[in-house]
CSV table of C-alpha atoms in Angstrom, one decimal:
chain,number,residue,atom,x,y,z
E,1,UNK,CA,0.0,0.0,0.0
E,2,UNK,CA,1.2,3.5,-1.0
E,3,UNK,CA,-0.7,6.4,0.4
E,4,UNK,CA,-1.8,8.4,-2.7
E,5,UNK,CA,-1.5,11.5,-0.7
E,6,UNK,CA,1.7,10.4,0.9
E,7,UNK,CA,2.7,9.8,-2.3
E,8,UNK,CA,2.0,13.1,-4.4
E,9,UNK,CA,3.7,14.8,-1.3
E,10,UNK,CA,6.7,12.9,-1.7
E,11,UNK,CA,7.3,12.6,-5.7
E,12,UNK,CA,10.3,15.0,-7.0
E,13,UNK,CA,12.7,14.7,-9.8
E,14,UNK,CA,15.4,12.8,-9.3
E,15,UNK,CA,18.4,12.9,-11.6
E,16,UNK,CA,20.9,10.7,-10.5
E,17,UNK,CA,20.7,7.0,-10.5
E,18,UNK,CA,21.9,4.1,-9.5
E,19,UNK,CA,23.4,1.3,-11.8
E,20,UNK,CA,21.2,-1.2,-10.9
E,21,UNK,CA,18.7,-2.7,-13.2
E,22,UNK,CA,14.8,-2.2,-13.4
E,23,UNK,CA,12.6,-4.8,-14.0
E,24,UNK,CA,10.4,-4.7,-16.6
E,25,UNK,CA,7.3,-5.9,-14.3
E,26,UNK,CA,7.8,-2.0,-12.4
E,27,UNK,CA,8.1,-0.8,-15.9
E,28,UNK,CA,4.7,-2.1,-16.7
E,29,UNK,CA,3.3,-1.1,-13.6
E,30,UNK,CA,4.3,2.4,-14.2
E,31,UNK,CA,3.1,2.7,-17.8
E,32,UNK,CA,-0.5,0.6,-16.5
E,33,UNK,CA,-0.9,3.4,-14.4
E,34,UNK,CA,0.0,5.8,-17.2
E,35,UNK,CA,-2.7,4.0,-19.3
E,36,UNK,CA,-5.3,5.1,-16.9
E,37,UNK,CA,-5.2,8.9,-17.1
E,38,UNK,CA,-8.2,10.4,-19.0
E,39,UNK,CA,-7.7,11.4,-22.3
E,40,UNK,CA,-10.0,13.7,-24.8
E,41,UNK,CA,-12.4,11.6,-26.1
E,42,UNK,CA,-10.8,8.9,-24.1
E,43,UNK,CA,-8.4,8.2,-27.3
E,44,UNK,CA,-5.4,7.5,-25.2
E,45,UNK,CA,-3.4,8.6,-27.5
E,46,UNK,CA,0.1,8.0,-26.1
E,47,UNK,CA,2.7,6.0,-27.0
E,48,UNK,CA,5.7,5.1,-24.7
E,49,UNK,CA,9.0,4.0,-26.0
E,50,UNK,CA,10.7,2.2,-23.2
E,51,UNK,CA,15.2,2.9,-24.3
E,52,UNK,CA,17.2,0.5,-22.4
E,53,UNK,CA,19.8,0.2,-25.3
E,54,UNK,CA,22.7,1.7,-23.9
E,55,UNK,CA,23.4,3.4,-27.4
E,56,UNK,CA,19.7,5.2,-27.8
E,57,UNK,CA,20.0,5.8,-24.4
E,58,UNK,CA,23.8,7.4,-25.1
E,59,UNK,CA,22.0,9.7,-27.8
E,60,UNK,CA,19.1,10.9,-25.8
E,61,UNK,CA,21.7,11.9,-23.2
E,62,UNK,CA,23.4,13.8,-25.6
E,63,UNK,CA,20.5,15.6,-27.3
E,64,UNK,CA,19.7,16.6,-23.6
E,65,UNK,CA,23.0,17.9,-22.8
E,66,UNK,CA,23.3,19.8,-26.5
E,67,UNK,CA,19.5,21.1,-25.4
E,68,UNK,CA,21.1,21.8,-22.2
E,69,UNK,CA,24.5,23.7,-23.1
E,70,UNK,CA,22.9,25.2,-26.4
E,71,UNK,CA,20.2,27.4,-24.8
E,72,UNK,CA,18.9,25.6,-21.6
E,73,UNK,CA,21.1,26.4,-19.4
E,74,UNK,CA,21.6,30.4,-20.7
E,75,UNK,CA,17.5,30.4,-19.9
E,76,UNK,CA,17.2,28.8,-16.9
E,77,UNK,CA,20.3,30.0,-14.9
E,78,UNK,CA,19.2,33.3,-13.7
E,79,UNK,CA,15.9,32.2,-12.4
E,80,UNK,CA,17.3,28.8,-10.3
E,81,UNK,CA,18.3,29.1,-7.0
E,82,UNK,CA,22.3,27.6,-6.9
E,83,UNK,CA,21.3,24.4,-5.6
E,84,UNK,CA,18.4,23.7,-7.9
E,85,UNK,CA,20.9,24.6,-10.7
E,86,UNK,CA,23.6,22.6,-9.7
E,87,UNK,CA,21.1,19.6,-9.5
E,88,UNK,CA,19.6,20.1,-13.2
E,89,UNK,CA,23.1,20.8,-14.5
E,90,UNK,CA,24.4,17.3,-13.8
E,91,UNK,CA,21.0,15.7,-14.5
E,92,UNK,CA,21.1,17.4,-18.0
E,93,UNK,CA,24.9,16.7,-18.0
E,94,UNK,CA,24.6,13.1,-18.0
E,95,UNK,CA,22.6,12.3,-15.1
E,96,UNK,CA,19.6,11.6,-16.2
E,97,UNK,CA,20.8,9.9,-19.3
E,98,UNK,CA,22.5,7.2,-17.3
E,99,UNK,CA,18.9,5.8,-15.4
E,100,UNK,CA,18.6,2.3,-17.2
E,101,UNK,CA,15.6,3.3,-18.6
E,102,UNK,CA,14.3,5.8,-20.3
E,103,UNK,CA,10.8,6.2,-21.5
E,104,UNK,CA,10.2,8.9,-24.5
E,105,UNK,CA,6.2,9.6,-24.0
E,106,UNK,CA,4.8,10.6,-27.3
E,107,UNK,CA,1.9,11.8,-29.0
E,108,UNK,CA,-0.4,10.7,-31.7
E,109,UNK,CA,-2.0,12.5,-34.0
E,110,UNK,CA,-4.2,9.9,-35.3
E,111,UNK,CA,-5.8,9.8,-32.1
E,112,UNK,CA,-6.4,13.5,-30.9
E,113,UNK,CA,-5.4,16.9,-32.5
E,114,UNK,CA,-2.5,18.2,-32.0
E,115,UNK,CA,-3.3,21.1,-30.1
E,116,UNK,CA,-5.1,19.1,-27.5
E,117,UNK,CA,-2.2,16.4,-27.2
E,118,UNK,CA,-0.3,17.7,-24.3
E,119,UNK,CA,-3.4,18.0,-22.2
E,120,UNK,CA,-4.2,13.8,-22.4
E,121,UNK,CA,-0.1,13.0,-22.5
E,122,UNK,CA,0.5,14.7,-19.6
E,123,UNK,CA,-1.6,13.4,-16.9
E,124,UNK,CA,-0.1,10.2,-17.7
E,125,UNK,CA,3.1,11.3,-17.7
E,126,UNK,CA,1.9,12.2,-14.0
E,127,UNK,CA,0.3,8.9,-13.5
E,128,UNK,CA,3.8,7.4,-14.6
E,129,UNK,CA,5.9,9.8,-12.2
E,130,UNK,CA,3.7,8.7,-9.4
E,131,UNK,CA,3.9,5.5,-10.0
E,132,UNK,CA,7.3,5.2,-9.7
E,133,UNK,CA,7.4,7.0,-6.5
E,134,UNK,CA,5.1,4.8,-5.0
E,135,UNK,CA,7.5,1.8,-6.0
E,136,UNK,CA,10.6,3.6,-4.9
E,137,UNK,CA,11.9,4.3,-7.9
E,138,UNK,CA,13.3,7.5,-9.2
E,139,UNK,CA,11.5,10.0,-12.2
E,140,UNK,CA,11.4,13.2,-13.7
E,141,UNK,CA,9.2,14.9,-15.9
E,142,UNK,CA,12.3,16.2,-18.5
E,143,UNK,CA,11.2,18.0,-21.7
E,144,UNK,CA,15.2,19.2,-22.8
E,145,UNK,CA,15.3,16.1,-25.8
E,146,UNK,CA,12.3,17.1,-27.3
E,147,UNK,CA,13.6,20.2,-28.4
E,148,UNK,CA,15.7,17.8,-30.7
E,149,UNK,CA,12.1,15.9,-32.0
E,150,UNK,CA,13.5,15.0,-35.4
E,151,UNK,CA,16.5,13.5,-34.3
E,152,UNK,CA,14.5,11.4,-31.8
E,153,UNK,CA,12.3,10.4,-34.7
E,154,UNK,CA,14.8,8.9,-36.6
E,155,UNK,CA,16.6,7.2,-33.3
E,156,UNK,CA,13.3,5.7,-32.3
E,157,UNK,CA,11.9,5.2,-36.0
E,158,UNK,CA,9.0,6.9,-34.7
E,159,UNK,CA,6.0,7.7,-37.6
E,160,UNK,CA,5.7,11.3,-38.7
E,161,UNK,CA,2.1,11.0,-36.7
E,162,UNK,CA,4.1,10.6,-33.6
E,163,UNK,CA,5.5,13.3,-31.6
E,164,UNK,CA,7.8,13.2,-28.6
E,165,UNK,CA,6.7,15.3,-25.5
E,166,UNK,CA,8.6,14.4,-22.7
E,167,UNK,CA,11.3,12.1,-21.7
E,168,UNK,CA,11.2,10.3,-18.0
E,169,UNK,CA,13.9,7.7,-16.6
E,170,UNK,CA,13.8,5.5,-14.2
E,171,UNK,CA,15.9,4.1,-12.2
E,172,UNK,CA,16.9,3.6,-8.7
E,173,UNK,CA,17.7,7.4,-6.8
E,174,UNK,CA,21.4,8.1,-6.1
E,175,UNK,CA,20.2,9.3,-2.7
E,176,UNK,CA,17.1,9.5,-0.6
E,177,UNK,CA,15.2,12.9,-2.0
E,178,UNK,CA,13.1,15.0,0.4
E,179,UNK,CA,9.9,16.1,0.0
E,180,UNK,CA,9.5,18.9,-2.6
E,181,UNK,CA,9.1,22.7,-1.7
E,182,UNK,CA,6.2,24.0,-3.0
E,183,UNK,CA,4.2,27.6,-2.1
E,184,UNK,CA,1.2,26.7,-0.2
E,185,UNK,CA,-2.3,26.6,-1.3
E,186,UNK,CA,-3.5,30.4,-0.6
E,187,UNK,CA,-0.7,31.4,-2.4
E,188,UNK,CA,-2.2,29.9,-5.9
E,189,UNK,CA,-5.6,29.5,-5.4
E,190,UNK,CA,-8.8,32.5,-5.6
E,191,UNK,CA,-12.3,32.5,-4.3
E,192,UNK,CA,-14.5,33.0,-7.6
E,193,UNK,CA,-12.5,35.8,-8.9
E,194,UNK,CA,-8.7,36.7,-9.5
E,195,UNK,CA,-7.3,38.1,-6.7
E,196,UNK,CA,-10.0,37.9,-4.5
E,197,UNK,CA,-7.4,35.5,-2.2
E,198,UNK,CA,-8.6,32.3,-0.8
S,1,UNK,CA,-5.7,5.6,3.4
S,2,UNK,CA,-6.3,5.5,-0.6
S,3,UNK,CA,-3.5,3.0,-2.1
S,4,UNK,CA,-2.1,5.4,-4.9
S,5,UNK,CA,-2.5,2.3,-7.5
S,6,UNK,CA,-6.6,1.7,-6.3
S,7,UNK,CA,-7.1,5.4,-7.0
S,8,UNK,CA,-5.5,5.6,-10.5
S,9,UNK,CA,-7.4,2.7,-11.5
S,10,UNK,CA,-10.9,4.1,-10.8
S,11,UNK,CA,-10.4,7.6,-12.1
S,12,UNK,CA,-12.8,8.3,-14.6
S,13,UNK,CA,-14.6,11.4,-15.5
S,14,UNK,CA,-17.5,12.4,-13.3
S,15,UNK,CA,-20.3,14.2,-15.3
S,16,UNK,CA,-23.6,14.2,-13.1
S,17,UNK,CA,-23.5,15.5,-9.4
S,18,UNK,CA,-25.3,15.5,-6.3
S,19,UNK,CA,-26.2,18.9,-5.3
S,20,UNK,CA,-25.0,18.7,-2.3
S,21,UNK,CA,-22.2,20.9,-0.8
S,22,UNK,CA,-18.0,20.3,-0.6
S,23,UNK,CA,-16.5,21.8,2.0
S,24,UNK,CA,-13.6,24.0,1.8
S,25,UNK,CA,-10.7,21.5,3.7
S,26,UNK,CA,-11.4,19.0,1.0
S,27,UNK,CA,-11.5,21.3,-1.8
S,28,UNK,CA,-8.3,22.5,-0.4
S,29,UNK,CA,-6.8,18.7,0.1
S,30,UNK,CA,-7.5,18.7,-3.7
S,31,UNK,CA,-5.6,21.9,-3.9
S,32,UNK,CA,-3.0,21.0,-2.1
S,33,UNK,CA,-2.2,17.6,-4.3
S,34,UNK,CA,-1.8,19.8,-7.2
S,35,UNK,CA,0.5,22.2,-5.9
S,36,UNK,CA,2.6,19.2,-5.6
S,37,UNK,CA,2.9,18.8,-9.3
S,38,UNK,CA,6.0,18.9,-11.2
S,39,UNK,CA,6.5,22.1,-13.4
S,40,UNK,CA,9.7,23.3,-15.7
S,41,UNK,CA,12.0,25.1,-13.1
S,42,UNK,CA,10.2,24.2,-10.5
S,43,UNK,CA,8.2,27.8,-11.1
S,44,UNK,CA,5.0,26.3,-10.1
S,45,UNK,CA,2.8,28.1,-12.6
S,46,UNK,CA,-0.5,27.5,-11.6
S,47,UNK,CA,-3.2,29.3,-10.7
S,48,UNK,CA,-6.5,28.1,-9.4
S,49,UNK,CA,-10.1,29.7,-9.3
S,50,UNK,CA,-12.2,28.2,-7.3
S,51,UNK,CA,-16.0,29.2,-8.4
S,52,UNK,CA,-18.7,28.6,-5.7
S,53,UNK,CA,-20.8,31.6,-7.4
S,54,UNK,CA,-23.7,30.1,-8.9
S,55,UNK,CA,-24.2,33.0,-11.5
S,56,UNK,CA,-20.4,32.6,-12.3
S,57,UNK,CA,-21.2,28.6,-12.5
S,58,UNK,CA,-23.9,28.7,-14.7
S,59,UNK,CA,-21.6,31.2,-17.1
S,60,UNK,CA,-18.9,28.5,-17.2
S,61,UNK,CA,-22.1,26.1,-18.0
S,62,UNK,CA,-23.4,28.5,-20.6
S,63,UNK,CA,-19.2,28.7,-22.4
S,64,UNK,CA,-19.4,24.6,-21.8
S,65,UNK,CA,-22.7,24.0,-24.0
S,66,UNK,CA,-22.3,26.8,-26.5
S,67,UNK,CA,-18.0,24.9,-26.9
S,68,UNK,CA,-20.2,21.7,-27.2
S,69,UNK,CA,-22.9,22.9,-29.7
S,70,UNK,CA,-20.9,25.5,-31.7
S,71,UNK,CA,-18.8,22.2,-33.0
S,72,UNK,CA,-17.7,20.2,-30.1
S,73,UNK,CA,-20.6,17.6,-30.8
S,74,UNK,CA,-20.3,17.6,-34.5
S,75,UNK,CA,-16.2,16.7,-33.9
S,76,UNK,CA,-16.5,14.2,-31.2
S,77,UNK,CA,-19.7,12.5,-32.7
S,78,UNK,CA,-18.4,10.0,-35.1
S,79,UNK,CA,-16.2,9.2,-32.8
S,80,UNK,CA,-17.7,8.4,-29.3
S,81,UNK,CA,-19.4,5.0,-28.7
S,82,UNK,CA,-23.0,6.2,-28.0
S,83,UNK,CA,-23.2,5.8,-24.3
S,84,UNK,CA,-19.6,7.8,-23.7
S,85,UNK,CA,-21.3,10.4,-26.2
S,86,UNK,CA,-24.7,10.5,-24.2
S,87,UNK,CA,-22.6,11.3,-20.7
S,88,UNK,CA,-20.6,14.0,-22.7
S,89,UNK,CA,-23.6,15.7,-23.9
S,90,UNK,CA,-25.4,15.4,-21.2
S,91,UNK,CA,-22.2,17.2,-19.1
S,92,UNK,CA,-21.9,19.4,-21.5
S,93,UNK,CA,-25.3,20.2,-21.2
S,94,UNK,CA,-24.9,21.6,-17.6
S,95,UNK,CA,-24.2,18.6,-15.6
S,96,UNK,CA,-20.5,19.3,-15.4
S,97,UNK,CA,-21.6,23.0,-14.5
S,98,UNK,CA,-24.4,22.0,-11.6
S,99,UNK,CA,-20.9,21.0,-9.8
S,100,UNK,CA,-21.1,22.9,-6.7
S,101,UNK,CA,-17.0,24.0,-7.0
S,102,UNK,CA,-16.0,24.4,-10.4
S,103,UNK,CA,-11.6,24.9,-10.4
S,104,UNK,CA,-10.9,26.9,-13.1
S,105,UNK,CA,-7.0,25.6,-13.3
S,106,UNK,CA,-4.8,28.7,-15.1
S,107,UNK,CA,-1.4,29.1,-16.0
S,108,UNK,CA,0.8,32.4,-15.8
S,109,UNK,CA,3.0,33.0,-18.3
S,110,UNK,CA,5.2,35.2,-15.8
S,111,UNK,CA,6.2,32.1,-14.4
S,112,UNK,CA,7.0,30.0,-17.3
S,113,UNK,CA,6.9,30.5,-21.3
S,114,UNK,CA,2.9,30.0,-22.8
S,115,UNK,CA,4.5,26.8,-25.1
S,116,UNK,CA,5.6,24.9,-21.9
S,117,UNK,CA,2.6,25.5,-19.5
S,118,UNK,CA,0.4,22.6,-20.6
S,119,UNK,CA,3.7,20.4,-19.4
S,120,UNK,CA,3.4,22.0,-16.0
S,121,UNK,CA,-0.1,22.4,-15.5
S,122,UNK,CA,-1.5,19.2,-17.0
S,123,UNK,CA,0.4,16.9,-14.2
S,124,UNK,CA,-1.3,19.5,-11.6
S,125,UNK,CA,-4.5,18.7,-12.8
S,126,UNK,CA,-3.9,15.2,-12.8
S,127,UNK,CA,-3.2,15.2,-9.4
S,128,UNK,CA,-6.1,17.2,-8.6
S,129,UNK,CA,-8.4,14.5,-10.1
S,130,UNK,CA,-6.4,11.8,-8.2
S,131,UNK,CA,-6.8,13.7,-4.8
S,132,UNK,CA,-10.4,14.0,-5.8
S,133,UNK,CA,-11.1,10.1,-6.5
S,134,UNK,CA,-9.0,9.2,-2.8
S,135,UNK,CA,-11.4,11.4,-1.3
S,136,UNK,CA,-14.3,10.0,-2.9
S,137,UNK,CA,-15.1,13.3,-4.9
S,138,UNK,CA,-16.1,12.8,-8.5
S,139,UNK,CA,-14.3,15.5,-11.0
S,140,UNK,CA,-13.7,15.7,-14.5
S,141,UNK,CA,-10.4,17.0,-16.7
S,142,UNK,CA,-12.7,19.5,-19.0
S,143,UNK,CA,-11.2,21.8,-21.7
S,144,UNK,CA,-14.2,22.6,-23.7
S,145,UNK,CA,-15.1,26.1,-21.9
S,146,UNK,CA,-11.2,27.3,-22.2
S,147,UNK,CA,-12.5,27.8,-26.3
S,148,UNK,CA,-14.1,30.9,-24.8
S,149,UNK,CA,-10.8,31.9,-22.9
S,150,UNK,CA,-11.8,35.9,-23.5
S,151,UNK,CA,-15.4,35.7,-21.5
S,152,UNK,CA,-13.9,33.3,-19.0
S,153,UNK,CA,-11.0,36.4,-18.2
S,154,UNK,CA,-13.5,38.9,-17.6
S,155,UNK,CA,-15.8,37.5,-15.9
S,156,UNK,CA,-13.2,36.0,-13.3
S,157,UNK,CA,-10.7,39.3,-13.5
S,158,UNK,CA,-8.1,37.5,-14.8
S,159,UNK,CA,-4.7,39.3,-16.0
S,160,UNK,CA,-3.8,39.0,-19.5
S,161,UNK,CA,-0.9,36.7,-18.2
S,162,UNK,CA,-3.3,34.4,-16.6
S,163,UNK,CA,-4.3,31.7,-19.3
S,164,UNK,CA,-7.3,29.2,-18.3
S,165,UNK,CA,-6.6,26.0,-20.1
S,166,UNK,CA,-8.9,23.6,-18.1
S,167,UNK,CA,-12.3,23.3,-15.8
S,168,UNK,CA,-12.6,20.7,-13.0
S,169,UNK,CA,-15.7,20.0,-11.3
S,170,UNK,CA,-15.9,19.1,-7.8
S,171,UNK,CA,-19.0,17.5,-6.4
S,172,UNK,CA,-20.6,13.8,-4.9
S,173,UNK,CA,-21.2,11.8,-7.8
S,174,UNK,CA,-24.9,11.3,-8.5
S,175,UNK,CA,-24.2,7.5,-9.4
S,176,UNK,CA,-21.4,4.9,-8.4
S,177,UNK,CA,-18.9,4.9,-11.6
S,178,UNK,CA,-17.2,1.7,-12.5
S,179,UNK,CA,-13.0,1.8,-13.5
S,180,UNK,CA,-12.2,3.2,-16.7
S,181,UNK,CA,-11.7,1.3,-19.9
S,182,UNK,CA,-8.4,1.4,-21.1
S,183,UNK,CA,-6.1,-0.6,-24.1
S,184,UNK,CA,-3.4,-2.8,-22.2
S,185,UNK,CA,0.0,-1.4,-21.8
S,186,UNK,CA,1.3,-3.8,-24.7
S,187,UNK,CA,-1.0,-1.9,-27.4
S,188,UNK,CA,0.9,1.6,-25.9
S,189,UNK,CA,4.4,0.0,-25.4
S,190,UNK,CA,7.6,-0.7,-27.7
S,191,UNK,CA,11.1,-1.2,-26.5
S,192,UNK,CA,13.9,0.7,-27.7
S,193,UNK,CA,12.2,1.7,-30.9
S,194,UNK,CA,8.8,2.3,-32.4
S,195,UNK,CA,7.2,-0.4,-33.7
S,196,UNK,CA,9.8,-3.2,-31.9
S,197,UNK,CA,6.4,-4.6,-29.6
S,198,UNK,CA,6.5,-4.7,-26.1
C-alpha cells in the first residue's frame, strides 16, 4: 500500500541513479498506471518507447545535454536558485541519461489533435511519475530532448504522426530525496474571482 | 488511506453531481495535491479559481454548452461509442456545471513560457483529479469552456498573463462509476524503438 497522498507529497525529480537494473514488471506497472489517465475523447493517445539500449539511451543523453548547453542552461540559470541549478546541470549533464531506462512519451495525431495532445499526454506522464514514486523508484518529468524531436524520430523510427513530448527515466535514486518545496495553497488559489485570495 | 494504484485505476470522468455541498478542507486537500505537481524550473505556474458563485457557475455552463454545440458535438460525434457520447452531452449540457465547485485551473506566463505551461499544469491537474477520486469526490479534466478563454478572463478578472486551459468540477457523484476502460499497456508500449512490440 502507497498512500496516494503520501505519495503526491513525496514525488520530485530525481536525476541521479543508481546502476542497478529495473525490471520490466515496475516498468509495466508504471506505464499501467499511465494507461489510466483520461484522455479527450478517451483516445489515449500516447505512445511510450521504453530505451534500455545503452546506445539510444547514449544519444538521448546527448541531445539533452546539446539542449542543455545550447540554450537551456543560458535560460534557466538566472531564475534557479544555486542548488536547484547545480542539480539540473548534472542531470542534463549526463545524469539523467544514465537511469537504465528511459521512457520517451509521445503523441499521436491519429488519435487527438495536435493542439489538445499535451493536455491527455500529460496526466499520464503524471500517472507514470507517481507510479514510480510509489515503487521507490526515481523519475522526472524532462522535456530538454524534445527540443531535438526529429533526431529522436529517426533514433526511435517513430512515424511522422508521432510526436515526442517528454522524456522520463527511471531508475533507482542516487540518494534518498526530500519532500518537494512547493508555495502553499493560498498562495495559488482565488475565491470566484482573481485576486480575491482564498 | 487510498492506495495510490486503487485510486488511479478508478479515475474516470465524473459528469452528473449530487447537489450537495463540498467543503472548503477538502476542496483544499485537492488543492494542495496539485501544488505538488511537477513544473519546468520548479516555477510552479498555476493558478487556481475556485467558483462557488452560482451565476459565475452557470456562465462556465453556458461557455461549456455553446463549446459543445458550436462544434464540439459535430467533432466528437463519429467518434464516441453512443453511451460515452450521451454522458458528454449530457455534461456538456450543464451537468458538469451543476458542480457545486468548479476549479478553473490557469497558467501564468510570468512564471513559465505560454508553449511549456500545458507540461506543468496538466500533471497538476492530474493530481487534482487523483486527490479528488481518494477522497471520494467525482471530478472531470474538462477543456471545452477554455474555447471561450476571453469571456472566462472577464468574468473571473483575470490578467492577460493568466491563461485558463482547463475546468474541474468538484461535487458527490450522483451515481457509483465503474473503472475506466483502457487498451493494455502492450498496445501503448515498444522497446527501444517504435514499432519493436512490447
Amino acid at each position: 500500500m502507497a498512500d496516494l497522498f503520501h505519495v503526491v507529497g513525496r514525488q520530485r525529480a530525481c536525476r541521479e541513479f543508481r546502476p542497478d537494473p529495473v525490471e520490466d514488471d515496475l516498468v509495466e506497472r508504471c506505464l499501467e498506471a499511465a494507461t489510466h489517465a483520461p484522455s479527450a475523447e478517451n483516445r489515449q493517445p500516447w505512445v511510450f518507447v521504453v530505451v534500455r539500449d545503452p546506445e539510444l539511451r547514449a544519444m538521448v543523453g546527448d541531445l539533452t545535454r546539446r539542449a542543455w548547453r545550447g540554450g537551456g542552461r543560458q535560460h534557466s540559470e538566472p531564475r534557479l536558485a544555486s542548488g536547484l541549478l547545480t542539480d539540473v546541470d548534472r542531470g542534463a549533464e549526463g545524469g539523467v541519461a544514465a537511469a537504465p531506462v528511459l521512457v520517451v512519451v509521445c503523441g499521436d495525431t491519429r488519435l487527438g489533435l495536435e493542439v489538445t495532445l499535451p493536455a491527455s499526454i500529460f496526466p499520464a506522464v503524471q500517472n507514470l511519475l507517481l507510479a514510480a514514486t510509489a515503487l521507490g523508484l526515481g523519475s522526472a518529468l524532462t522535456t530538454l530532448p524534445v527540443t531535438f524531436g526529429a533526431e529522436l524520430r529517426t533514433a526511435l523510427t517513430l512515424p511522422s504522426t508521432v510526436q515526442p513530448l517528454a522524456v522520463v527515466p527511471l531508475g533507482w535514486p542516487a540518494r534518498r530525496l526530500g519532500p518537494p518545496r512547493r508555495s502553499p495553497v493560498s498562495e495559488k488559489a482565488h475565491r470566484d474571482r482573481y485576486g480575491a485570495g482564498w
